[in-house]
Short mmCIF file of C-alpha atoms in Angstrom, two decimals:
data_model
loop_
_atom_site.label_atom_id
_atom_site.label_comp_id
_atom_site.label_asym_id
_atom_site.label_seq_id
_atom_site.Cartn_x
_atom_site.Cartn_y
_atom_site.Cartn_z
CA MET A 1 17.45 -42.08 -289.62
CA THR A 2 16.35 -40.27 -286.45
CA ASP A 3 14.73 -36.85 -286.43
CA ALA A 4 17.95 -35.42 -285.00
CA GLN A 5 19.97 -36.96 -287.81
CA GLU A 6 17.49 -35.64 -290.38
CA THR A 7 17.86 -32.19 -288.88
CA ALA A 8 21.63 -32.55 -288.92
CA ALA A 9 21.51 -33.75 -292.52
CA ASP A 10 19.44 -30.70 -293.45
CA LEU A 11 21.96 -28.47 -291.71
CA ARG A 12 24.85 -30.14 -293.53
CA THR A 13 23.07 -29.77 -296.84
CA THR A 14 22.57 -26.06 -296.35
CA THR A 15 26.06 -25.46 -294.98
CA GLY A 16 28.02 -27.75 -297.24
CA GLY A 17 28.81 -30.58 -294.80
CA GLY A 18 28.84 -34.31 -295.43
CA PRO A 19 26.51 -37.13 -294.37
CA PRO A 20 26.13 -38.31 -290.78
CA ASP A 21 28.99 -40.37 -289.36
CA ASP A 22 26.98 -43.58 -289.34
CA GLU A 23 26.17 -43.16 -293.06
CA ALA A 24 29.54 -41.90 -294.29
CA PRO A 25 31.55 -44.33 -296.42
CA SER A 26 34.88 -45.24 -294.87
CA ASP A 27 36.75 -43.85 -297.88
CA GLY A 28 34.64 -40.67 -298.14
CA PRO A 29 35.81 -37.08 -297.87
CA PRO A 30 37.14 -35.84 -294.51
CA ILE A 31 34.75 -34.08 -292.15
CA PRO A 32 34.94 -30.35 -292.92
CA LEU A 33 36.63 -28.08 -290.39
CA LEU A 34 34.24 -25.46 -289.06
CA GLU A 35 35.07 -21.82 -289.78
CA PRO A 36 33.55 -18.71 -288.14
CA ARG A 37 30.75 -17.45 -290.39
CA GLU A 38 31.60 -13.77 -289.92
CA GLY A 39 35.27 -14.17 -289.07
CA ILE A 40 36.76 -13.68 -285.62
CA PRO A 41 34.98 -10.85 -283.78
CA PRO A 42 37.13 -8.24 -282.01
CA VAL A 43 37.67 -8.74 -278.30
CA VAL A 44 35.46 -6.40 -276.25
CA ALA A 45 37.53 -4.92 -273.42
CA ASP A 46 36.08 -1.46 -272.65
CA ALA A 47 32.78 0.01 -271.48
CA ALA A 48 31.82 1.61 -274.80
CA SER A 49 32.34 -1.59 -276.79
CA LEU A 50 30.48 -3.57 -274.14
CA ALA A 51 27.50 -1.21 -274.36
CA ARG A 52 27.30 -1.82 -278.11
CA VAL A 53 27.37 -5.59 -277.57
CA VAL A 54 24.66 -5.34 -274.91
CA ALA A 55 22.43 -3.38 -277.27
CA ALA A 56 23.04 -5.79 -280.15
CA PHE A 57 22.28 -8.90 -278.09
CA ALA A 58 19.23 -7.30 -276.48
CA ALA A 59 17.88 -6.68 -280.00
CA GLY A 60 18.69 -10.24 -281.10
CA THR A 61 16.15 -13.03 -281.23
CA GLY A 62 15.92 -16.59 -279.99
CA PRO A 63 18.25 -18.39 -277.60
CA VAL A 64 21.79 -17.22 -276.90
CA ALA A 65 24.83 -19.50 -277.01
CA VAL A 66 27.20 -18.83 -274.10
CA ASP A 67 30.64 -20.17 -273.18
CA ALA A 68 33.44 -19.12 -270.87
CA GLU A 69 37.17 -19.85 -270.76
CA ARG A 70 39.07 -20.10 -267.48
CA ALA A 71 42.77 -20.47 -266.69
CA SER A 72 42.58 -23.63 -264.61
CA GLY A 73 46.03 -24.89 -263.73
CA TYR A 74 47.56 -21.45 -264.27
CA ARG A 75 45.72 -18.96 -262.06
CA TYR A 76 44.23 -19.04 -258.58
CA GLY A 77 40.51 -19.69 -258.54
CA GLN A 78 38.08 -20.29 -261.39
CA ARG A 79 37.39 -16.79 -262.75
CA ALA A 80 36.45 -16.29 -266.39
CA TYR A 81 39.07 -14.82 -268.70
CA LEU A 82 36.96 -14.84 -271.87
CA VAL A 83 33.20 -14.99 -272.47
CA GLN A 84 31.83 -15.99 -275.86
CA LEU A 85 28.26 -15.40 -277.04
CA ARG A 86 26.23 -15.84 -280.20
CA ARG A 87 22.62 -14.94 -280.98
CA GLU A 88 20.51 -14.61 -284.09
CA GLY A 89 20.53 -11.00 -285.22
CA ALA A 90 23.58 -10.14 -283.11
CA GLY A 91 26.25 -12.49 -284.43
CA SER A 92 29.14 -13.53 -282.17
CA ALA A 93 30.95 -11.61 -279.46
CA LEU A 94 34.13 -12.21 -277.48
CA ILE A 95 34.28 -10.32 -274.17
CA ASP A 96 37.33 -9.88 -271.93
CA PRO A 97 36.17 -9.98 -268.27
CA VAL A 98 39.50 -8.50 -267.21
CA GLY A 99 38.73 -5.28 -269.07
CA CYS A 100 34.98 -5.61 -268.41
CA PRO A 101 34.69 -7.23 -264.97
CA ASP A 102 30.98 -6.45 -264.53
CA LEU A 103 28.73 -8.03 -267.17
CA SER A 104 25.50 -7.62 -265.21
CA SER A 105 24.13 -5.28 -267.90
CA LEU A 106 24.60 -8.05 -270.45
CA GLY A 107 23.07 -10.59 -268.09
CA GLU A 108 20.03 -8.34 -267.62
CA ALA A 109 19.67 -7.84 -271.37
CA LEU A 110 19.55 -11.62 -271.82
CA ALA A 111 17.42 -12.37 -268.76
CA ASP A 112 14.40 -13.50 -270.81
CA ALA A 113 16.40 -15.57 -273.30
CA GLU A 114 17.18 -19.25 -273.09
CA TRP A 115 20.94 -19.69 -272.60
CA ILE A 116 22.62 -22.58 -274.36
CA LEU A 117 25.73 -23.91 -272.63
CA HIS A 118 27.77 -27.08 -272.94
CA ALA A 119 28.37 -28.60 -269.48
CA ALA A 120 26.62 -25.66 -267.84
CA SER A 121 27.62 -26.49 -264.26
CA GLN A 122 31.27 -25.89 -265.17
CA ASP A 123 30.72 -22.37 -266.51
CA LEU A 124 27.86 -21.04 -264.38
CA PRO A 125 29.96 -20.30 -261.24
CA CYS A 126 32.43 -18.06 -263.08
CA LEU A 127 29.60 -16.44 -265.08
CA ARG A 128 27.68 -15.65 -261.90
CA ASP A 129 30.82 -14.00 -260.49
CA ILE A 130 30.69 -11.41 -263.29
CA GLY A 131 26.94 -10.80 -263.12
CA MET A 132 25.55 -13.29 -265.64
CA ARG A 133 22.79 -15.56 -264.31
CA PRO A 134 20.42 -17.41 -266.65
CA THR A 135 16.81 -17.99 -265.69
CA SER A 136 16.35 -20.58 -268.45
CA LEU A 137 19.00 -22.78 -270.04
CA PHE A 138 19.63 -25.72 -272.35
CA ASP A 139 22.72 -27.84 -271.59
CA THR A 140 23.87 -29.59 -274.77
CA GLU A 141 26.26 -31.87 -272.88
CA LEU A 142 23.55 -33.07 -270.51
CA ALA A 143 21.11 -33.37 -273.41
CA GLY A 144 23.60 -35.65 -275.15
CA ARG A 145 23.84 -37.83 -272.05
CA LEU A 146 20.08 -38.14 -271.74
CA ALA A 147 19.79 -38.95 -275.44
CA GLY A 148 22.30 -41.78 -275.07
CA PHE A 149 25.25 -40.40 -277.05
CA PRO A 150 28.43 -42.33 -276.17
CA ARG A 151 30.67 -39.23 -276.41
CA VAL A 152 29.35 -35.91 -275.15
CA GLY A 153 32.29 -33.53 -275.45
CA LEU A 154 31.45 -30.49 -277.56
CA GLY A 155 33.72 -31.51 -280.42
CA ALA A 156 32.34 -35.04 -280.50
CA MET A 157 28.75 -33.80 -280.37
CA VAL A 158 29.21 -31.23 -283.15
CA GLU A 159 30.90 -33.88 -285.28
CA SER A 160 28.39 -36.68 -284.71
CA VAL A 161 25.23 -34.54 -284.83
CA LEU A 162 26.13 -31.73 -287.24
CA GLY A 163 28.97 -33.23 -289.27
CA TYR A 164 31.63 -30.61 -288.56
CA ALA A 165 35.04 -30.85 -286.91
CA LEU A 166 35.97 -28.20 -284.36
CA GLU A 167 39.53 -26.97 -284.01
CA LYS A 168 41.34 -28.70 -281.16
CA GLY A 169 44.36 -28.04 -279.03
CA HIS A 170 43.54 -24.86 -277.12
CA SER A 171 41.17 -26.06 -274.38
CA ALA A 172 43.88 -26.21 -271.70
CA VAL A 173 45.86 -23.08 -272.57
CA ASP A 174 46.42 -20.15 -270.21
CA TRP A 175 43.43 -17.96 -271.06
CA SER A 176 44.75 -15.20 -268.79
CA THR A 177 47.40 -14.50 -271.46
CA ARG A 178 47.15 -11.00 -272.94
CA PRO A 179 46.84 -10.36 -275.78
CA LEU A 180 45.14 -13.61 -276.67
CA PRO A 181 46.64 -15.18 -279.81
CA GLU A 182 44.41 -15.26 -282.89
CA PRO A 183 44.28 -19.10 -283.08
CA TRP A 184 42.92 -19.15 -279.52
CA LEU A 185 40.29 -16.56 -280.36
CA ARG A 186 39.24 -18.57 -283.41
CA TYR A 187 38.91 -21.66 -281.22
CA ALA A 188 36.84 -19.68 -278.69
CA ALA A 189 34.53 -18.20 -281.31
CA LEU A 190 33.87 -21.63 -282.80
CA ASP A 191 32.74 -22.98 -279.41
CA VAL A 192 29.48 -21.02 -279.77
CA GLU A 193 29.23 -21.09 -283.57
CA LEU A 194 26.89 -24.08 -283.81
CA LEU A 195 25.51 -24.37 -280.26
CA VAL A 196 22.06 -23.18 -281.38
CA ASP A 197 22.00 -25.70 -284.24
CA LEU A 198 23.18 -28.42 -281.86
CA ARG A 199 20.50 -27.48 -279.35
CA ASP A 200 17.74 -27.68 -281.96
CA ALA A 201 18.86 -31.08 -283.22
CA LEU A 202 19.16 -32.49 -279.68
CA GLU A 203 15.75 -31.14 -278.73
CA LYS A 204 14.18 -33.03 -281.62
CA GLU A 205 16.03 -36.21 -280.68
CA LEU A 206 15.02 -35.97 -277.04
CA ASP A 207 11.42 -35.37 -278.07
CA ARG A 208 11.55 -38.41 -280.34
CA GLN A 209 12.80 -40.53 -277.43
CA GLY A 210 10.18 -39.16 -275.04
CA LYS A 211 12.86 -37.55 -272.86
CA LEU A 212 12.38 -33.86 -273.57
CA ASP A 213 10.45 -33.21 -270.35
CA TRP A 214 13.20 -35.02 -268.43
CA ALA A 215 15.77 -32.68 -269.94
CA HIS A 216 13.73 -29.59 -269.12
CA GLN A 217 13.47 -30.70 -265.49
CA GLU A 218 17.23 -31.17 -265.35
CA PHE A 219 17.91 -27.80 -266.96
CA ASP A 220 15.51 -26.04 -264.57
CA ALA A 221 17.26 -27.67 -261.60
CA ILE A 222 20.67 -26.45 -262.81
CA ALA A 223 19.43 -22.90 -263.37
CA ALA A 224 17.77 -22.77 -259.95
CA ALA A 225 20.63 -24.36 -257.99
CA PRO A 226 22.27 -22.01 -255.46
CA PRO A 227 26.05 -21.54 -255.49
CA ALA A 228 27.91 -24.40 -253.86
CA PRO A 229 28.94 -23.67 -250.26
CA PRO A 230 32.67 -23.54 -249.46
CA ARG A 231 34.20 -26.93 -248.83
CA LYS A 232 34.84 -27.83 -245.22
CA ASP A 233 38.48 -28.74 -244.59
CA PRO A 234 39.51 -28.57 -248.24
CA TRP A 235 43.03 -29.69 -247.29
CA ARG A 236 41.64 -33.17 -246.73
CA ARG A 237 41.24 -33.47 -250.51
CA THR A 238 45.01 -33.32 -251.05
CA SER A 239 45.95 -36.00 -253.58
CA GLY A 240 47.64 -38.90 -251.78
CA MET A 241 45.95 -38.07 -248.46
CA HIS A 242 45.06 -41.75 -248.00
CA LYS A 243 48.71 -42.43 -247.14
CA VAL A 244 48.58 -40.07 -244.16
CA ARG A 245 47.44 -41.97 -241.06
CA ARG A 246 48.69 -40.15 -237.97
CA ARG A 247 47.10 -36.97 -236.64
CA ARG A 248 50.44 -35.16 -236.42
CA GLN A 249 51.06 -35.93 -240.07
CA MET A 250 47.59 -34.66 -240.91
CA ALA A 251 48.44 -31.41 -239.15
CA VAL A 252 51.49 -31.05 -241.42
CA VAL A 253 49.28 -31.51 -244.48
CA ARG A 254 46.88 -28.87 -243.16
CA GLU A 255 49.62 -26.34 -242.39
CA LEU A 256 51.39 -26.81 -245.73
CA TRP A 257 48.11 -26.73 -247.68
CA GLU A 258 46.96 -23.52 -246.00
CA SER A 259 50.38 -21.88 -246.42
CA ARG A 260 50.44 -22.84 -250.08
CA ASP A 261 46.93 -21.50 -250.57
CA ARG A 262 47.86 -18.11 -249.11
CA VAL A 263 50.91 -17.87 -251.38
CA ALA A 264 48.92 -18.96 -254.44
CA GLN A 265 46.16 -16.45 -253.76
CA ARG A 266 48.65 -13.62 -253.22
CA ARG A 267 50.52 -14.45 -256.43
CA ASP A 268 47.35 -15.35 -258.39
CA VAL A 269 48.74 -18.67 -259.56
CA SER A 270 47.45 -22.21 -259.37
CA PRO A 271 48.33 -23.79 -255.99
CA GLY A 272 49.88 -26.74 -257.80
CA LYS A 273 52.44 -24.40 -259.32
CA VAL A 274 53.48 -23.23 -255.85
CA LEU A 275 53.87 -26.68 -254.27
CA GLY A 276 52.60 -30.02 -255.51
CA ASP A 277 50.26 -32.23 -253.52
CA ALA A 278 52.82 -35.03 -253.65
CA ALA A 279 55.41 -32.79 -251.97
CA ILE A 280 52.95 -31.92 -249.19
CA VAL A 281 52.30 -35.59 -248.50
CA GLU A 282 56.03 -36.42 -248.58
CA ALA A 283 56.74 -33.82 -245.90
CA ALA A 284 53.83 -35.06 -243.79
CA LEU A 285 55.04 -38.64 -243.88
CA ALA A 286 58.70 -37.77 -243.22
CA LEU A 287 58.22 -35.07 -240.55
CA PRO A 288 61.64 -33.57 -241.44
CA ALA A 289 63.69 -32.16 -238.58
CA ASN A 290 65.17 -29.21 -240.47
CA VAL A 291 65.49 -27.46 -243.83
CA HIS A 292 68.29 -29.78 -244.92
CA ALA A 293 66.10 -32.85 -244.34
CA LEU A 294 63.18 -31.16 -246.10
CA SER A 295 65.29 -30.30 -249.16
CA ALA A 296 66.13 -33.98 -249.58
CA LEU A 297 62.48 -34.92 -250.06
CA PRO A 298 60.84 -35.23 -253.51
CA GLY A 299 59.34 -31.90 -254.55
CA TYR A 300 61.82 -29.79 -252.57
CA GLY A 301 64.84 -30.16 -254.83
CA GLN A 302 67.58 -27.89 -256.13
CA ARG A 303 65.20 -25.56 -257.99
CA MET A 304 63.60 -24.46 -254.71
CA GLY A 305 65.31 -21.50 -253.07
CA ARG A 306 66.36 -21.28 -249.45
CA ARG A 307 63.63 -18.77 -248.64
CA GLN A 308 60.93 -21.08 -249.99
CA LEU A 309 62.34 -24.05 -248.11
CA GLU A 310 62.31 -22.05 -244.88
CA GLN A 311 58.72 -21.07 -245.55
CA TRP A 312 57.61 -24.69 -245.90
CA MET A 313 59.76 -25.78 -242.96
CA ALA A 314 58.08 -23.16 -240.80
CA ALA A 315 54.70 -24.70 -241.67
CA VAL A 316 55.98 -28.15 -240.73
CA ASP A 317 57.34 -26.81 -237.45
CA ARG A 318 54.01 -25.18 -236.61
CA ALA A 319 52.28 -28.52 -237.07
CA LYS A 320 54.88 -30.32 -234.97
CA ALA A 321 54.43 -27.81 -232.15
CA LEU A 322 50.66 -28.11 -231.90
CA PRO A 323 49.25 -29.63 -228.70
CA GLU A 324 47.41 -32.91 -229.06
CA SER A 325 44.06 -31.21 -228.52
CA GLU A 326 44.52 -29.09 -231.67
CA LEU A 327 45.49 -31.89 -234.02
CA PRO A 328 42.92 -32.74 -236.72
CA GLN A 329 40.77 -35.79 -236.26
CA PRO A 330 41.50 -38.85 -238.43
CA GLY A 331 38.65 -38.19 -240.82
CA ALA A 332 35.92 -35.69 -241.47
CA THR A 333 32.53 -36.94 -240.37
CA PRO A 334 30.60 -37.52 -243.58
CA ALA A 335 27.29 -35.72 -244.01
CA GLY A 336 25.68 -38.88 -245.36
CA PRO A 337 26.26 -42.63 -245.26
CA PRO A 338 29.75 -44.07 -244.76
CA PRO A 339 31.75 -45.24 -247.79
CA PRO A 340 30.03 -48.29 -249.35
CA ARG A 341 33.17 -50.42 -248.94
CA SER A 342 32.54 -50.43 -245.18
CA TRP A 343 28.88 -51.36 -245.35
CA ALA A 344 29.41 -55.12 -245.29
CA ASP A 345 31.01 -54.82 -241.84
CA LYS A 346 28.91 -51.98 -240.44
CA ASP A 347 25.49 -53.05 -241.72
CA PRO A 348 25.27 -56.20 -243.89
CA ALA A 349 21.56 -55.64 -244.50
CA ALA A 350 22.25 -52.17 -245.92
CA ALA A 351 25.02 -53.63 -248.08
CA ALA A 352 22.55 -56.15 -249.49
CA ARG A 353 20.01 -53.40 -250.20
CA LEU A 354 22.64 -51.32 -251.97
CA SER A 355 23.78 -54.21 -254.14
CA ALA A 356 20.21 -54.98 -255.21
CA ALA A 357 19.42 -51.31 -255.81
CA ARG A 358 22.53 -50.77 -257.92
CA THR A 359 21.69 -53.76 -260.07
CA ALA A 360 18.13 -52.49 -260.55
CA VAL A 361 19.30 -48.98 -261.50
CA SER A 362 21.93 -50.35 -263.89
CA THR A 363 19.39 -52.54 -265.66
CA LEU A 364 16.88 -49.70 -265.93
CA ALA A 365 19.48 -47.20 -267.19
CA GLU A 366 20.61 -49.64 -269.87
CA GLY A 367 17.05 -50.06 -271.05
CA LEU A 368 16.53 -46.29 -271.17
CA ASN A 369 19.87 -45.76 -272.94
CA LEU A 370 21.32 -43.22 -270.56
CA PRO A 371 24.08 -43.19 -267.90
CA GLN A 372 23.16 -44.50 -264.47
CA GLU A 373 24.29 -41.30 -262.75
CA ASN A 374 21.87 -39.28 -264.88
CA LEU A 375 19.00 -41.63 -264.20
CA ILE A 376 19.49 -41.16 -260.44
CA ALA A 377 22.42 -39.77 -258.46
CA PRO A 378 24.47 -42.59 -256.83
CA ASP A 379 24.49 -40.63 -253.56
CA THR A 380 20.68 -40.63 -253.56
CA VAL A 381 20.63 -44.41 -253.94
CA ARG A 382 23.17 -44.79 -251.12
CA ARG A 383 21.16 -42.59 -248.76
CA LEU A 384 17.96 -44.48 -249.54
CA CYS A 385 19.60 -47.84 -248.90
CA TRP A 386 21.41 -46.76 -245.72
CA GLU A 387 18.24 -45.36 -244.14
CA PRO A 388 15.25 -46.81 -246.01
CA PRO A 389 11.66 -45.94 -245.05
CA GLN A 390 10.21 -48.12 -242.32
CA ARG A 391 7.52 -49.23 -244.74
CA ILE A 392 8.64 -50.04 -248.28
CA ASP A 393 6.10 -49.08 -250.92
CA ALA A 394 5.86 -46.76 -253.92
CA ASP A 395 4.73 -43.76 -251.88
CA THR A 396 7.41 -43.98 -249.18
CA VAL A 397 10.25 -44.66 -251.60
CA ALA A 398 9.11 -41.86 -253.93
CA ALA A 399 8.94 -39.45 -250.98
CA ALA A 400 12.43 -40.46 -249.84
CA LEU A 401 13.88 -39.96 -253.32
CA ALA A 402 12.25 -36.55 -253.66
CA GLY A 403 13.54 -35.60 -250.23
CA HIS A 404 17.08 -36.35 -251.41
CA GLY A 405 16.66 -34.03 -254.41
CA ALA A 406 15.59 -36.40 -257.19
CA ARG A 407 13.58 -34.73 -259.94
CA PRO A 408 9.98 -35.88 -260.62
CA TRP A 409 10.95 -37.75 -263.80
CA GLN A 410 13.65 -39.64 -261.92
CA VAL A 411 11.28 -40.54 -259.12
CA GLU A 412 8.75 -41.81 -261.63
CA GLN A 413 11.28 -43.94 -263.49
CA VAL A 414 13.24 -45.53 -260.64
CA THR A 415 10.66 -45.93 -257.87
CA PRO A 416 9.13 -49.23 -259.09
CA ALA A 417 12.55 -50.85 -259.58
CA LEU A 418 13.86 -49.65 -256.23
CA VAL A 419 10.71 -50.79 -254.38
CA THR A 420 11.20 -54.26 -255.83
CA ALA A 421 14.91 -54.29 -254.95
CA LEU A 422 14.38 -53.10 -251.37
CA ALA A 423 11.44 -55.41 -250.76
CA ALA A 424 13.46 -58.39 -252.00
CA THR A 425 16.17 -57.75 -249.41
CA ALA A 426 13.86 -56.87 -246.50
#
């Protein structure tokens, strides 16, 4: 039994759970369903209640478990509609960012604490928008990846490490709903109930495997990362865009995408609920001559009113009227290497380097029991292979990897294998 499993077994003994999954008899009792220790806390939605929470969490001790719920697929953007926290000495709290849109006072009260999040990169953008920015964090999802767990969702991790089952079924609901139903609040409170216990068990397991310093480097990089810049030409990411070949058709996609985005932002709904990507592509391919022709296309059926059809037709007409000089180019110029599928034709030597490097990384990742993409980012490997150093040795390859953003532990682990792979194809 690993140290992490021993810790989990101790936790289950003190909290009434069963044995670890890999030791449980097939006909044993079902895994217990986790319940909030102090019940469901009231939702904090006013300044006075928030001030009490801030004071309680400032007086708490140890790390703080943090989670956020968004309304992806329902609302425009990725704002938080519920923030959940738990800390020793403070208990749990559920905060409504609609009623309390500025949580900077809470963020400042927790500035010196380690924040525990699951899949931190998903929640940090919406937390930053409301004034919450950790200086130190522990990502239990990433820790699970580095420790070699095959399933790293929160429910799977809590079950396999701590022996409890989390309630399911509310992860994709519309969290902008008000008031929030009690079953949803229970689900939300449970998301932070055992994050501290999970963090402690994973820390011991990572330490046992000699990977704890790797994890800390990864966590520090996430905490220090600046906000992602806005995407250039986001309309090019329309699903099904690969079918659109002609520049005039691309202009239709752009006009429809931008029109849809304005409507979605004004109505505060998900763009997909205004007009589907498939409908945008259908109109681009067909280049309909009028509203009647547009209404016959998939996605523009009987449920769409005349006013909406005229709105989309106007966008199509604008694209059709553009002069050639204003039509979008066939493809955005990539910031890095071209897609690997084209390497064999563009640069066979680079294709050979990439194949050897991928094999080396795969073999190394398997031996270290972690995913390849966590050992080293695939984009980093591609950039190295497309433009390798003029001289291939440990120093030049290590410098190139660091220049592409690889952390010191990654550089240390992959440099010898990549030097061998590149040298073999020189």
